[in-house]
PDB file of C-alpha atoms and ligand atoms in Angstrom:
ATOM      1  CA  MET A  48     -24.983 -13.531  -0.853  1.00 72.00           C
ATOM      2  CA  ALA A  49     -22.368 -11.173   0.578  1.00 83.00           C
ATOM      3  CA  GLY A  50     -22.556 -10.235   4.245  1.00 95.00           C
ATOM      4  CA  ARG A  51     -23.161  -6.715   5.502  1.00 98.00           C
ATOM      5  CA  LEU A  52     -20.712  -4.334   7.110  1.00 98.00           C
ATOM      6  CA  VAL A  53     -22.116  -2.672  10.229  1.00 98.00           C
ATOM      7  CA  THR A  54     -19.954  -0.156  12.047  1.00 98.00           C
ATOM      8  CA  VAL A  55     -20.379   1.314  15.506  1.00 98.00           C
ATOM      9  CA  ASP A  56     -18.824   4.670  16.217  1.00 98.00           C
ATOM     10  CA  GLY A  57     -18.905   7.534  18.697  1.00 98.00           C
ATOM     11  CA  GLY A  58     -16.837   9.567  21.116  1.00 96.00           C
ATOM     12  CA  GLU A  59     -15.106   8.535  24.305  1.00 93.00           C
ATOM     13  CA  GLY A  60     -17.075   6.343  26.675  1.00 93.00           C
ATOM     14  CA  ALA A  61     -20.050   6.152  24.316  1.00 97.00           C
ATOM     15  CA  GLY A  62     -20.459   2.459  25.145  1.00 97.00           C
ATOM     16  CA  LYS A  63     -19.523   0.978  21.747  1.00 97.00           C
ATOM     17  CA  THR A  64     -17.864  -2.127  23.136  1.00 95.00           C
ATOM     18  CA  THR A  65     -20.745  -2.755  25.536  1.00 96.00           C
ATOM     19  CA  GLN A  66     -23.398  -2.396  22.831  1.00 98.00           C
ATOM     20  CA  MET A  67     -21.472  -4.391  20.229  1.00 98.00           C
ATOM     21  CA  GLY A  68     -21.728  -7.461  22.454  1.00 97.00           C
ATOM     22  CA  PHE A  69     -25.515  -7.054  22.607  1.00 98.00           C
ATOM     23  CA  MET A  70     -25.718  -6.394  18.861  1.00 98.00           C
ATOM     24  CA  ARG A  71     -23.842  -9.554  18.093  1.00 98.00           C
ATOM     25  CA  GLU A  72     -26.188 -11.588  20.300  1.00 98.00           C
ATOM     26  CA  TYR A  73     -29.203  -9.922  18.695  1.00 98.00           C
ATOM     27  CA  LEU A  74     -28.067 -10.673  15.148  1.00 97.00           C
ATOM     28  CA  GLU A  75     -27.028 -14.240  15.952  1.00 97.00           C
ATOM     29  CA  ARG A  76     -30.443 -14.912  17.532  1.00 97.00           C
ATOM     30  CA  ARG A  77     -31.893 -13.975  14.152  1.00 96.00           C
ATOM     31  CA  GLY A  78     -29.679 -16.469  12.371  1.00 96.00           C
ATOM     32  CA  TYR A  79     -26.925 -14.215  11.028  1.00 97.00           C
ATOM     33  CA  ARG A  80     -23.301 -15.254  11.259  1.00 98.00           C
ATOM     34  CA  VAL A  81     -21.330 -12.354  12.737  1.00 98.00           C
ATOM     35  CA  VAL A  82     -17.634 -11.561  13.090  1.00 98.00           C
ATOM     36  CA  THR A  83     -16.757  -8.708  15.445  1.00 98.00           C
ATOM     37  CA  THR A  84     -13.611  -6.689  14.997  1.00 98.00           C
ATOM     38  CA  ARG A  85     -12.200  -3.239  15.699  1.00 98.00           C
ATOM     39  CA  GLU A  86     -10.195  -0.331  14.336  1.00 98.00           C
ATOM     40  CA  PRO A  87      -7.465   0.516  14.554  1.00 98.00           C
ATOM     41  CA  GLY A  88      -6.624  -3.188  14.789  1.00 98.00           C
ATOM     42  CA  GLY A  89      -8.341  -6.374  13.729  1.00 98.00           C
ATOM     43  CA  THR A  90      -5.217  -8.010  12.237  1.00 98.00           C
ATOM     44  CA  SER A  91      -1.830  -8.860  13.630  1.00 98.00           C
ATOM     45  CA  LEU A  92      -0.142  -5.880  11.944  1.00 98.00           C
ATOM     46  CA  GLY A  93      -3.184  -3.707  12.666  1.00 98.00           C
ATOM     47  CA  GLU A  94      -2.904  -4.418  16.394  1.00 98.00           C
ATOM     48  CA  GLU A  95       0.800  -3.471  16.296  1.00 97.00           C
ATOM     49  CA  ILE A  96      -0.136  -0.221  14.557  1.00 97.00           C
ATOM     50  CA  ARG A  97      -2.843   0.329  17.177  1.00 97.00           C
ATOM     51  CA  ALA A  98      -0.273   0.029  19.952  1.00 95.00           C
ATOM     52  CA  LEU A  99       1.857   2.694  18.226  1.00 94.00           C
ATOM     53  CA  LEU A 100      -1.109   4.987  17.663  1.00 95.00           C
ATOM     54  CA  LEU A 101      -2.462   4.794  21.194  1.00 93.00           C
ATOM     55  CA  GLY A 102       0.749   4.430  23.138  1.00 89.00           C
ATOM     56  CA  HIS A 103       3.522   6.268  21.323  1.00 72.00           C
ATOM     57  CA  ARG A 104       4.947   8.904  23.659  1.00 74.00           C
ATOM     58  CA  ASP A 105       8.399   9.673  22.341  1.00 70.00           C
ATOM     59  CA  GLY A 106       8.017  13.152  20.783  1.00 73.00           C
ATOM     60  CA  GLY A 107       4.423  12.624  19.706  1.00 83.00           C
ATOM     61  CA  MET A 108       3.417  11.923  16.125  1.00 92.00           C
ATOM     62  CA  THR A 109       2.706  14.151  13.144  1.00 95.00           C
ATOM     63  CA  LEU A 110      -0.886  14.343  11.991  1.00 96.00           C
ATOM     64  CA  ALA A 111       0.129  12.945   8.606  1.00 97.00           C
ATOM     65  CA  ALA A 112       1.795   9.931  10.265  1.00 96.00           C
ATOM     66  CA  GLU A 113      -1.212   9.370  12.529  1.00 96.00           C
ATOM     67  CA  THR A 114      -3.678   9.518   9.643  1.00 98.00           C
ATOM     68  CA  LEU A 115      -1.609   7.315   7.352  1.00 98.00           C
ATOM     69  CA  LEU A 116      -1.159   4.758  10.136  1.00 98.00           C
ATOM     70  CA  MET A 117      -4.951   4.655  10.613  1.00 98.00           C
ATOM     71  CA  PHE A 118      -5.345   3.919   6.913  1.00 98.00           C
ATOM     72  CA  ALA A 119      -2.424   1.461   6.855  1.00 98.00           C
ATOM     73  CA  ALA A 120      -4.169  -0.552   9.573  1.00 98.00           C
ATOM     74  CA  ARG A 121      -7.471  -0.197   7.664  1.00 98.00           C
ATOM     75  CA  ALA A 122      -5.910  -1.439   4.401  1.00 98.00           C
ATOM     76  CA  GLU A 123      -4.686  -4.597   6.164  1.00 98.00           C
ATOM     77  CA  HIS A 124      -8.003  -5.039   7.920  1.00 98.00           C
ATOM     78  CA  LEU A 125     -10.003  -4.713   4.705  1.00 98.00           C
ATOM     79  CA  GLU A 126      -7.908  -7.099   2.654  1.00 98.00           C
ATOM     80  CA  ARG A 127      -7.246  -9.734   5.325  1.00 98.00           C
ATOM     81  CA  VAL A 128     -10.465  -9.708   7.335  1.00 98.00           C
ATOM     82  CA  ILE A 129     -13.363  -7.517   6.236  1.00 98.00           C
ATOM     83  CA  ARG A 130     -13.582  -8.326   2.519  1.00 98.00           C
ATOM     84  CA  PRO A 131     -12.903 -12.082   2.924  1.00 98.00           C
ATOM     85  CA  VAL A 132     -15.465 -12.393   5.738  1.00 98.00           C
ATOM     86  CA  LEU A 133     -18.125 -10.481   3.804  1.00 98.00           C
ATOM     87  CA  ALA A 134     -17.473 -12.722   0.801  1.00 97.00           C
ATOM     88  CA  THR A 135     -18.459 -15.786   2.863  1.00 97.00           C
ATOM     89  CA  GLY A 136     -21.867 -14.231   3.600  1.00 97.00           C
ATOM     90  CA  CYS A 137     -20.957 -13.512   7.208  1.00 98.00           C
ATOM     91  CA  TRP A 138     -21.639 -10.082   8.699  1.00 98.00           C
ATOM     92  CA  VAL A 139     -18.847  -7.866  10.001  1.00 98.00           C
ATOM     93  CA  LEU A 140     -19.555  -5.804  13.093  1.00 98.00           C
ATOM     94  CA  CYS A 141     -16.746  -3.289  13.427  1.00 98.00           C
ATOM     95  CA  ASP A 142     -15.938  -1.100  16.459  1.00 98.00           C
ATOM     96  CA  ARG A 143     -15.012   2.194  14.720  1.00 98.00           C
ATOM     97  CA  PHE A 144     -14.249   2.714  11.049  1.00 98.00           C
ATOM     98  CA  THR A 145     -13.541   5.604   8.684  1.00 98.00           C
ATOM     99  CA  ASP A 146     -16.076   7.931  10.341  1.00 98.00           C
ATOM    100  CA  ALA A 147     -13.615   7.961  13.251  1.00 98.00           C
ATOM    101  CA  THR A 148     -10.858   9.271  10.970  1.00 98.00           C
ATOM    102  CA  TYR A 149     -13.115  12.101   9.802  1.00 98.00           C
ATOM    103  CA  ALA A 150     -14.092  12.842  13.395  1.00 98.00           C
ATOM    104  CA  TYR A 151     -10.710  12.541  15.188  1.00 97.00           C
ATOM    105  CA  GLN A 152      -8.080  13.414  12.568  1.00 98.00           C
ATOM    106  CA  GLY A 153     -10.442  15.742  10.660  1.00 98.00           C
ATOM    107  CA  GLY A 154     -12.600  17.343  13.361  1.00 98.00           C
ATOM    108  CA  GLY A 155     -10.356  16.877  16.379  1.00 97.00           C
ATOM    109  CA  ARG A 156      -6.969  17.572  14.837  1.00 96.00           C
ATOM    110  CA  GLY A 157      -8.005  19.773  11.897  1.00 97.00           C
ATOM    111  CA  LEU A 158      -6.885  17.705   8.909  1.00 98.00           C
ATOM    112  CA  PRO A 159      -8.829  18.899   5.825  1.00 98.00           C
ATOM    113  CA  LEU A 160     -11.631  16.402   5.259  1.00 98.00           C
ATOM    114  CA  GLU A 161     -10.856  16.254   1.509  1.00 98.00           C
ATOM    115  CA  ARG A 162      -7.502  14.629   2.306  1.00 98.00           C
ATOM    116  CA  ILE A 163      -9.280  11.902   4.263  1.00 98.00           C
ATOM    117  CA  ALA A 164     -11.698  11.433   1.368  1.00 98.00           C
ATOM    118  CA  VAL A 165      -8.746  10.799  -0.972  1.00 98.00           C
ATOM    119  CA  LEU A 166      -7.348   8.099   1.334  1.00 98.00           C
ATOM    120  CA  GLU A 167     -10.807   6.586   1.806  1.00 98.00           C
ATOM    121  CA  GLU A 168     -11.220   6.305  -1.954  1.00 98.00           C
ATOM    122  CA  TRP A 169      -7.775   4.765  -2.388  1.00 98.00           C
ATOM    123  CA  VAL A 170      -7.933   2.246   0.459  1.00 98.00           C
ATOM    124  CA  GLN A 171     -11.618   1.306   0.345  1.00 98.00           C
ATOM    125  CA  GLY A 172     -12.579   1.789  -3.289  1.00 98.00           C
ATOM    126  CA  GLU A 173     -16.367   1.481  -3.383  1.00 96.00           C
ATOM    127  CA  LEU A 174     -16.685  -0.192  -0.004  1.00 98.00           C
ATOM    128  CA  ARG A 175     -18.683   1.748   2.604  1.00 98.00           C
ATOM    129  CA  PRO A 176     -20.525   0.444   5.674  1.00 98.00           C
ATOM    130  CA  ASP A 177     -24.064  -0.745   5.003  1.00 98.00           C
ATOM    131  CA  LEU A 178     -25.114   0.655   8.357  1.00 98.00           C
ATOM    132  CA  THR A 179     -23.376   2.842  10.945  1.00 98.00           C
ATOM    133  CA  LEU A 180     -24.689   3.310  14.448  1.00 98.00           C
ATOM    134  CA  LEU A 181     -23.434   6.519  15.954  1.00 98.00           C
ATOM    135  CA  LEU A 182     -23.589   6.291  19.727  1.00 98.00           C
ATOM    136  CA  ASP A 183     -23.872   9.928  20.683  1.00 98.00           C
ATOM    137  CA  VAL A 184     -23.149  11.088  24.189  1.00 98.00           C
ATOM    138  CA  PRO A 185     -22.373  14.552  25.633  1.00 98.00           C
ATOM    139  CA  VAL A 186     -18.614  14.923  25.927  1.00 97.00           C
ATOM    140  CA  ALA A 187     -18.640  15.384  29.712  1.00 95.00           C
ATOM    141  CA  THR A 188     -20.664  12.193  30.236  1.00 96.00           C
ATOM    142  CA  GLY A 189     -18.421  10.165  27.945  1.00 94.00           C
ATOM    143  CA  LEU A 190     -15.234  11.438  29.537  1.00 93.00           C
ATOM    144  CA  THR A 191     -16.523  10.623  33.018  1.00 91.00           C
ATOM    145  CA  ARG A 192     -17.269   7.058  31.920  1.00 91.00           C
ATOM    146  CA  ALA A 193     -13.928   6.671  30.136  1.00 86.00           C
ATOM    147  CA  GLY A 194     -12.054   8.246  33.056  1.00 81.00           C
ATOM    148  CA  LYS A 195     -12.955   5.328  35.315  1.00 76.00           C
ATOM    149  CA  ARG A 196     -10.773   3.029  33.241  1.00 73.00           C
ATOM    150  CA  GLY A 197      -7.332   4.088  34.522  1.00 72.00           C
ATOM    151  CA  VAL A 198      -4.357   5.184  32.414  1.00 76.00           C
ATOM    152  CA  ALA A 199      -5.382   7.450  29.532  1.00 79.00           C
ATOM    153  CA  ASP A 200      -4.115   6.689  26.006  1.00 84.00           C
ATOM    154  CA  ARG A 201      -2.761   9.287  23.535  1.00 86.00           C
ATOM    155  CA  PHE A 202      -6.294  10.287  22.438  1.00 88.00           C
ATOM    156  CA  GLU A 203      -7.885  10.202  25.866  1.00 83.00           C
ATOM    157  CA  ARG A 204      -5.404  12.851  27.034  1.00 84.00           C
ATOM    158  CA  GLU A 205      -6.921  15.436  24.650  1.00 90.00           C
ATOM    159  CA  ASN A 206      -9.018  18.328  26.007  1.00 91.00           C
ATOM    160  CA  VAL A 207     -12.776  18.884  26.019  1.00 94.00           C
ATOM    161  CA  ASP A 208     -12.681  21.190  22.942  1.00 96.00           C
ATOM    162  CA  PHE A 209     -11.032  18.417  20.943  1.00 97.00           C
ATOM    163  CA  PHE A 210     -13.833  15.992  21.850  1.00 97.00           C
ATOM    164  CA  GLU A 211     -16.511  18.617  21.098  1.00 98.00           C
ATOM    165  CA  ARG A 212     -15.054  18.948  17.576  1.00 98.00           C
ATOM    166  CA  VAL A 213     -14.983  15.154  17.241  1.00 98.00           C
ATOM    167  CA  ARG A 214     -18.643  14.952  18.253  1.00 98.00           C
ATOM    168  CA  ALA A 215     -19.640  17.762  15.866  1.00 98.00           C
ATOM    169  CA  ILE A 216     -18.135  15.963  12.859  1.00 98.00           C
ATOM    170  CA  TYR A 217     -19.787  12.666  13.778  1.00 98.00           C
ATOM    171  CA  LEU A 218     -23.171  14.385  13.995  1.00 98.00           C
ATOM    172  CA  GLU A 219     -22.571  16.304  10.769  1.00 98.00           C
ATOM    173  CA  ARG A 220     -21.760  13.084   8.913  1.00 98.00           C
ATOM    174  CA  ALA A 221     -24.851  11.386  10.315  1.00 98.00           C
ATOM    175  CA  THR A 222     -27.005  14.308   9.171  1.00 98.00           C
ATOM    176  CA  HIS A 223     -25.562  14.154   5.666  1.00 98.00           C
ATOM    177  CA  GLU A 224     -25.914  10.371   5.327  1.00 98.00           C
ATOM    178  CA  PRO A 225     -29.240   9.501   6.978  1.00 96.00           C
ATOM    179  CA  ASN A 226     -29.619   6.263   5.015  1.00 95.00           C
ATOM    180  CA  ARG A 227     -26.350   4.848   6.308  1.00 98.00           C
ATOM    181  CA  CYS A 228     -26.104   6.461   9.747  1.00 98.00           C
ATOM    182  CA  ARG A 229     -28.468   6.137  12.694  1.00 98.00           C
ATOM    183  CA  VAL A 230     -27.854   8.257  15.778  1.00 98.00           C
ATOM    184  CA  VAL A 231     -28.493   6.609  19.144  1.00 98.00           C
ATOM    185  CA  ASP A 232     -28.869   8.582  22.380  1.00 98.00           C
ATOM    186  CA  ALA A 233     -26.067   6.860  24.294  1.00 98.00           C
ATOM    187  CA  SER A 234     -26.465   9.003  27.417  1.00 97.00           C
ATOM    188  CA  GLN A 235     -29.240   6.680  28.608  1.00 97.00           C
ATOM    189  CA  SER A 236     -28.750   3.604  30.786  1.00 97.00           C
ATOM    190  CA  VAL A 237     -27.039   0.559  29.240  1.00 98.00           C
ATOM    191  CA  GLU A 238     -30.398  -1.230  28.947  1.00 98.00           C
ATOM    192  CA  ALA A 239     -32.173   1.771  27.400  1.00 98.00           C
ATOM    193  CA  VAL A 240     -29.401   2.175  24.815  1.00 98.00           C
ATOM    194  CA  ARG A 241     -29.581  -1.542  24.098  1.00 98.00           C
ATOM    195  CA  ALA A 242     -33.336  -1.289  23.494  1.00 98.00           C
ATOM    196  CA  GLU A 243     -32.892   1.689  21.152  1.00 98.00           C
ATOM    197  CA  VAL A 244     -30.108  -0.069  19.225  1.00 98.00           C
ATOM    198  CA  GLU A 245     -32.153  -3.260  18.861  1.00 98.00           C
ATOM    199  CA  ALA A 246     -35.204  -1.311  17.678  1.00 98.00           C
ATOM    200  CA  MET A 247     -33.071   0.406  15.043  1.00 97.00           C
ATOM    201  CA  LEU A 248     -31.566  -2.878  13.915  1.00 97.00           C
ATOM    202  CA  ALA A 249     -35.031  -4.456  13.673  1.00 97.00           C
ATOM    203  CA  GLU A 250     -36.333  -1.554  11.605  1.00 96.00           C
ATOM    204  CA  TRP A 251     -33.265  -1.617   9.350  1.00 96.00           C
ATOM    205  CA  LEU A 252     -33.466  -5.388   8.824  1.00 95.00           C
ATOM    206  CA  GLU A 253     -37.140  -5.124   7.928  1.00 94.00           C
ATOM    207  CA  SER A 254     -36.506  -2.325   5.474  1.00 91.00           C
ATOM    208  CA  GLY A 255     -34.418  -4.723   3.432  1.00 79.00           C
TER     209      GLY A 255
HETATM  210  N1  Z5A B 354      -9.215   6.569  16.303  1.00 58.34           N
HETATM  211  C1  Z5A B 354      -8.885   7.631  15.485  1.00 58.34           C
HETATM  212  O1  Z5A B 354      -8.408   8.663  15.955  1.00 58.34           O
HETATM  213  N2  Z5A B 354      -9.080   7.508  14.142  1.00 58.34           N
HETATM  214  C2  Z5A B 354      -9.576   6.392  13.569  1.00 58.34           C
HETATM  215  O2  Z5A B 354      -9.711   6.318  12.341  1.00 58.34           O
HETATM  216  C3  Z5A B 354      -9.918   5.294  14.449  1.00 58.34           C
HETATM  217  C4  Z5A B 354      -9.728   5.426  15.802  1.00 58.34           C
HETATM  218  C5  Z5A B 354     -10.478   4.039  13.855  1.00 58.34           C
HETATM  219  C6  Z5A B 354      -9.094   4.018  20.115  1.00 58.34           C
HETATM  220  O3  Z5A B 354     -10.416   3.666  19.846  1.00 58.34           O
HETATM  221  C7  Z5A B 354      -8.817   5.416  19.673  1.00 58.34           C
HETATM  222  O4  Z5A B 354      -8.533   5.444  18.278  1.00 58.34           O
HETATM  223  C8  Z5A B 354     -10.002   6.331  19.839  1.00 58.34           C
HETATM  224  C9  Z5A B 354     -10.157   7.077  18.542  1.00 58.34           C
HETATM  225  C10 Z5A B 354      -8.962   6.700  17.751  1.00 58.34           C
HETATM  226  N3  Z5A B 354      -9.795   7.305  20.804  1.00 58.34           N
HETATM  227  N4  Z5A B 354      -9.708   7.181  21.944  1.00 58.34           N
HETATM  228  N5  Z5A B 354      -9.562   7.105  23.055  1.00 58.34           N
HETATM  229  P1  Z5A B 354     -11.229   2.742  20.843  1.00 58.34           P
HETATM  230  O5  Z5A B 354     -12.586   2.592  20.248  1.00 58.34           O
HETATM  231  O6  Z5A B 354     -10.496   1.521  21.144  1.00 58.34           O
HETATM  232  O7  Z5A B 354     -11.211   3.591  22.210  1.00 58.34           O
HETATM  233  P2  Z5A B 354     -12.355   4.299  22.959  1.00 58.34           P
HETATM  234  O8  Z5A B 354     -13.137   5.305  22.218  1.00 58.34           O
HETATM  235  O9  Z5A B 354     -11.692   4.819  24.157  1.00 58.34           O
HETATM  236  O10 Z5A B 354     -13.399   3.165  23.136  1.00 58.34           O
HETATM  237  P3  Z5A B 354     -13.639   2.332  24.365  1.00 58.34           P
HETATM  238  O11 Z5A B 354     -12.643   2.598  25.380  1.00 58.34           O
HETATM  239  O12 Z5A B 354     -13.681   0.897  23.973  1.00 58.34           O
HETATM  240  O13 Z5A B 354     -15.037   2.913  24.850  1.00 58.34           O
HETATM  241  P4  Z5A B 354     -16.475   2.457  24.361  1.00 58.34           P
HETATM  242  O14 Z5A B 354     -16.364   1.164  23.621  1.00 58.34           O
HETATM  243  O15 Z5A B 354     -17.178   3.515  23.650  1.00 58.34           O
HETATM  244  O16 Z5A B 354     -17.218   2.242  25.710  1.00 58.34           O
HETATM  245  P5  Z5A B 354     -17.346   0.928  26.646  1.00 58.34           P
HETATM  246  O17 Z5A B 354     -15.978   0.287  26.835  1.00 58.34           O
HETATM  247  O18 Z5A B 354     -18.452   0.086  26.211  1.00 58.34           O
HETATM  248  O19 Z5A B 354     -17.759   1.667  27.974  1.00 58.34           O
HETATM  249  C11 Z5A B 354     -16.904   2.554  28.648  1.00 58.34           C
HETATM  250  C12 Z5A B 354     -17.301   2.583  30.137  1.00 58.34           C
HETATM  251  O20 Z5A B 354     -18.598   3.150  30.248  1.00 58.34           O
HETATM  252  C13 Z5A B 354     -17.389   1.193  30.767  1.00 58.34           C
HETATM  253  O21 Z5A B 354     -17.015   1.307  32.101  1.00 58.34           O
HETATM  254  C14 Z5A B 354     -18.868   0.839  30.648  1.00 58.34           C
HETATM  255  O22 Z5A B 354     -19.299  -0.043  31.624  1.00 58.34           O
HETATM  256  C15 Z5A B 354     -19.508   2.204  30.814  1.00 58.34           C
HETATM  257  N6  Z5A B 354     -20.751   2.363  30.064  1.00 58.34           N
HETATM  258  C16 Z5A B 354     -21.026   1.899  28.811  1.00 58.34           C
HETATM  259  N7  Z5A B 354     -22.286   2.245  28.464  1.00 58.34           N
HETATM  260  C17 Z5A B 354     -22.807   2.923  29.510  1.00 58.34           C
HETATM  261  C18 Z5A B 354     -24.097   3.546  29.750  1.00 58.34           C
HETATM  262  N8  Z5A B 354     -25.056   3.544  28.830  1.00 58.34           N
HETATM  263  N9  Z5A B 354     -24.268   4.154  30.920  1.00 58.34           N
HETATM  264  C19 Z5A B 354     -23.288   4.188  31.859  1.00 58.34           C
HETATM  265  N10 Z5A B 354     -22.072   3.627  31.722  1.00 58.34           N
HETATM  266  C20 Z5A B 354     -21.835   2.995  30.540  1.00 58.34           C
END
């Protein structure tokens, strides 16, 4: 039986990386084999693209280039990691996926969402996450958490309005796809978020 694709998404400092570690432990305790990965990245070429996307400073980057690079990394990731791993029956737990493109390039930067849908169709075909956990946190809280990490990357240097638009698109997508997306209140303590995430996973696993 094929594995399941579970994605974790959310704005800055939502705690995705922190919670993904707990989620992996939780699933493994229940006997699932789990591979964790991230976007942009997850392959050798994908990580090189990630470095360009996050670090490029020389004259910035057009929105078309940024979006196409996200999908170039995703195409590699899908063909070299995600699809082969799922085919072995292992689960893939992915830190960010296409919801992030809708939220950041669509909501944040204003790219028409229909253009992203065309790329999604081309690169992913029928493949969509089985489950997406949206870790939702007020922008100010997330930025305060992220700000403690030191040098800001190309996205982290954006302003509050940008991140409010990102958050709005994430929440809109979750509202429109309630079967796939579960929203978690990520403004709580690490342990409280962990408990909420594990309860959601338990409920989802039981529901089939
Ligand atoms: N991007 C895009 O534009 N389009 C796309 O299609 C994709 C991505 C796929 C890199 O992503 C950038 O790529 C991202 C969007 C863009 N923009 N940025 N920046 P990333 O996921 O690698 O980068 P990130 O959003 O900055 O994630 P992160 O740095 O890994 O943060 P996080 O995983 O959400 O949080 P964390 O590392 O678990 O925690 C951050 C800090 O908060 C840390 O000190 C924790 O100890 C603390 N923390 C975590 N949880 C809590 C709670 N509950 N309370 C208090 N403190 C907490």
